[in-house]
């Protein structure tokens, strides 16, 4: 399923939120309290940084794990919380001195939060490792904007009463139109909790804006159009119409290396063992040439009503610019179809693309029209590749759509 964006990591549920920047530690040589030094990304002190010491509550004990409860079960029934112990402002050397005794953070896990810059532009959240007698150094990095999409229908009012948080942190968000927006959170690895249940794990890189879709039990509406794991050339809507599989065509002198004419579409499916199968296209494009990948949605002479679509999501990797299109089922002159079309770019890392209705390009001369003009009669999914040499694709999802097979 397409539940987890951008590098989702299934770490042990009881400790996922403990990750992040290097853990910090410890006490000052001149006091029994806890000393912290706030530094920036080049190891320079950050005066006036606001630093808060937190203590974790609700930790799952080793005894409970020994009772036979696996980490996912534990996480569901024992969400973790934190409470603030002290807040202080760093001096000119970046130093903060807390009065909290070291023993208190040895009896229960403690964390340090650092915030600096205009509009919380620099942040850190890290575990306090209170072991040695040196001042703890924390590195504040550019903060992250995180949007958690539910894929829920607008009529699902339960979402408006839900709260989403990052487990074992002070960071939470209320609903904003069936989505949850964290304006500023520190980089790191976290478990996302909806109300009291974990809905996924996520890795947040410093300075990024992350948009991810996570599955909410009995609420999320999404359809996995294709994940390529079955190894055939049919999208998931075409299973009962086997004549309408994936097709790939070169235009104006461009050519495909993979798929080739011998192995066909299945020959371009790669299985790396970690993410399952995905499609690996390789091609040569010169001048105004391009290559395309396409498939009918499955109906032999008809269409699907996709007007409830809230986003088209794909995971991609490559070195090219391309366009993604959802096309009307009825052919116009010169073998063309009216289409909603979005431009995207692939890079060397797997990236989750989020293409939303309202952001499509408009050009009537090239049959590019507004989504709401054709959304009730969609028959074709297409990708047009204009440059580069490779494009890898995995997990194509129709967010907001619930199709009963």
mmCIF file of N, CA and C in Angstrom, residues 162-166 169-175 180-185 193:
data_model
loop_
_atom_site.group_PDB
_atom_site.id
_atom_site.type_symbol
_atom_site.label_atom_id
_atom_site.label_comp_id
_atom_site.label_asym_id
_atom_site.label_seq_id
_atom_site.Cartn_x
_atom_site.Cartn_y
_atom_site.Cartn_z
ATOM 1 N N UNK A 162 -10.412 14.587 15.165
ATOM 2 C CA UNK A 162 -9.188 13.828 15.421
ATOM 3 C C UNK A 162 -8.009 14.752 15.671
ATOM 4 N N UNK A 163 -7.003 14.203 16.343
ATOM 5 C CA UNK A 163 -5.735 14.890 16.576
ATOM 6 C C UNK A 163 -4.617 13.962 16.130
ATOM 7 N N UNK A 164 -3.657 14.511 15.420
ATOM 8 C CA UNK A 164 -2.499 13.746 14.967
ATOM 9 C C UNK A 164 -1.259 14.303 15.662
ATOM 10 N N UNK A 165 -0.408 13.421 16.164
ATOM 11 C CA UNK A 165 0.800 13.865 16.848
ATOM 12 C C UNK A 165 1.980 12.999 16.446
ATOM 13 N N UNK A 166 3.165 13.498 16.745
ATOM 14 C CA UNK A 166 4.389 12.707 16.605
ATOM 15 C C UNK A 166 4.646 12.078 17.964
ATOM 16 N N UNK A 169 6.611 13.184 21.575
ATOM 17 C CA UNK A 169 7.078 14.548 21.348
ATOM 18 C C UNK A 169 5.955 15.510 21.754
ATOM 19 N N UNK A 170 6.226 16.808 21.821
ATOM 20 C CA UNK A 170 5.160 17.774 22.089
ATOM 21 C C UNK A 170 4.454 18.259 20.829
ATOM 22 N N UNK A 171 4.706 17.623 19.668
ATOM 23 C CA UNK A 171 4.219 18.148 18.399
ATOM 24 C C UNK A 171 2.921 17.457 17.983
ATOM 25 N N UNK A 172 1.896 18.265 17.734
ATOM 26 C CA UNK A 172 0.613 17.735 17.335
ATOM 27 C C UNK A 172 -0.071 18.737 16.402
ATOM 28 N N UNK A 173 -1.092 18.261 15.690
ATOM 29 C CA UNK A 173 -1.819 19.122 14.747
ATOM 30 C C UNK A 173 -3.291 18.745 14.739
ATOM 31 N N UNK A 174 -4.123 19.756 14.675
ATOM 32 C CA UNK A 174 -5.550 19.528 14.485
ATOM 33 C C UNK A 174 -5.845 19.499 12.995
ATOM 34 N N UNK A 175 -7.062 19.043 12.692
ATOM 35 C CA UNK A 175 -7.404 18.896 11.290
ATOM 36 C C UNK A 175 -7.580 20.250 10.605
ATOM 37 N N UNK A 180 -3.790 17.347 8.137
ATOM 38 C CA UNK A 180 -3.186 17.787 9.385
ATOM 39 C C UNK A 180 -1.830 18.411 9.065
ATOM 40 N N UNK A 181 -1.636 19.664 9.475
ATOM 41 C CA UNK A 181 -0.437 20.407 9.100
ATOM 42 C C UNK A 181 0.394 20.731 10.338
ATOM 43 N N UNK A 182 1.649 20.282 10.330
ATOM 44 C CA UNK A 182 2.645 20.654 11.332
ATOM 45 C C UNK A 182 3.497 21.754 10.692
ATOM 46 N N UNK A 183 3.325 22.997 11.129
ATOM 47 C CA UNK A 183 4.024 24.106 10.474
ATOM 48 C C UNK A 183 5.532 24.026 10.653
ATOM 49 N N UNK A 184 5.981 23.648 11.866
ATOM 50 C CA UNK A 184 7.409 23.567 12.142
ATOM 51 C C UNK A 184 7.669 22.412 13.102
ATOM 52 N N UNK A 185 8.442 21.435 12.653
ATOM 53 C CA UNK A 185 8.894 20.343 13.521
ATOM 54 C C UNK A 185 10.363 20.077 13.215
ATOM 55 N N UNK A 193 0.954 9.291 15.230
ATOM 56 C CA UNK A 193 -0.164 8.718 15.984
ATOM 57 C C UNK A 193 -1.422 9.528 15.679
#
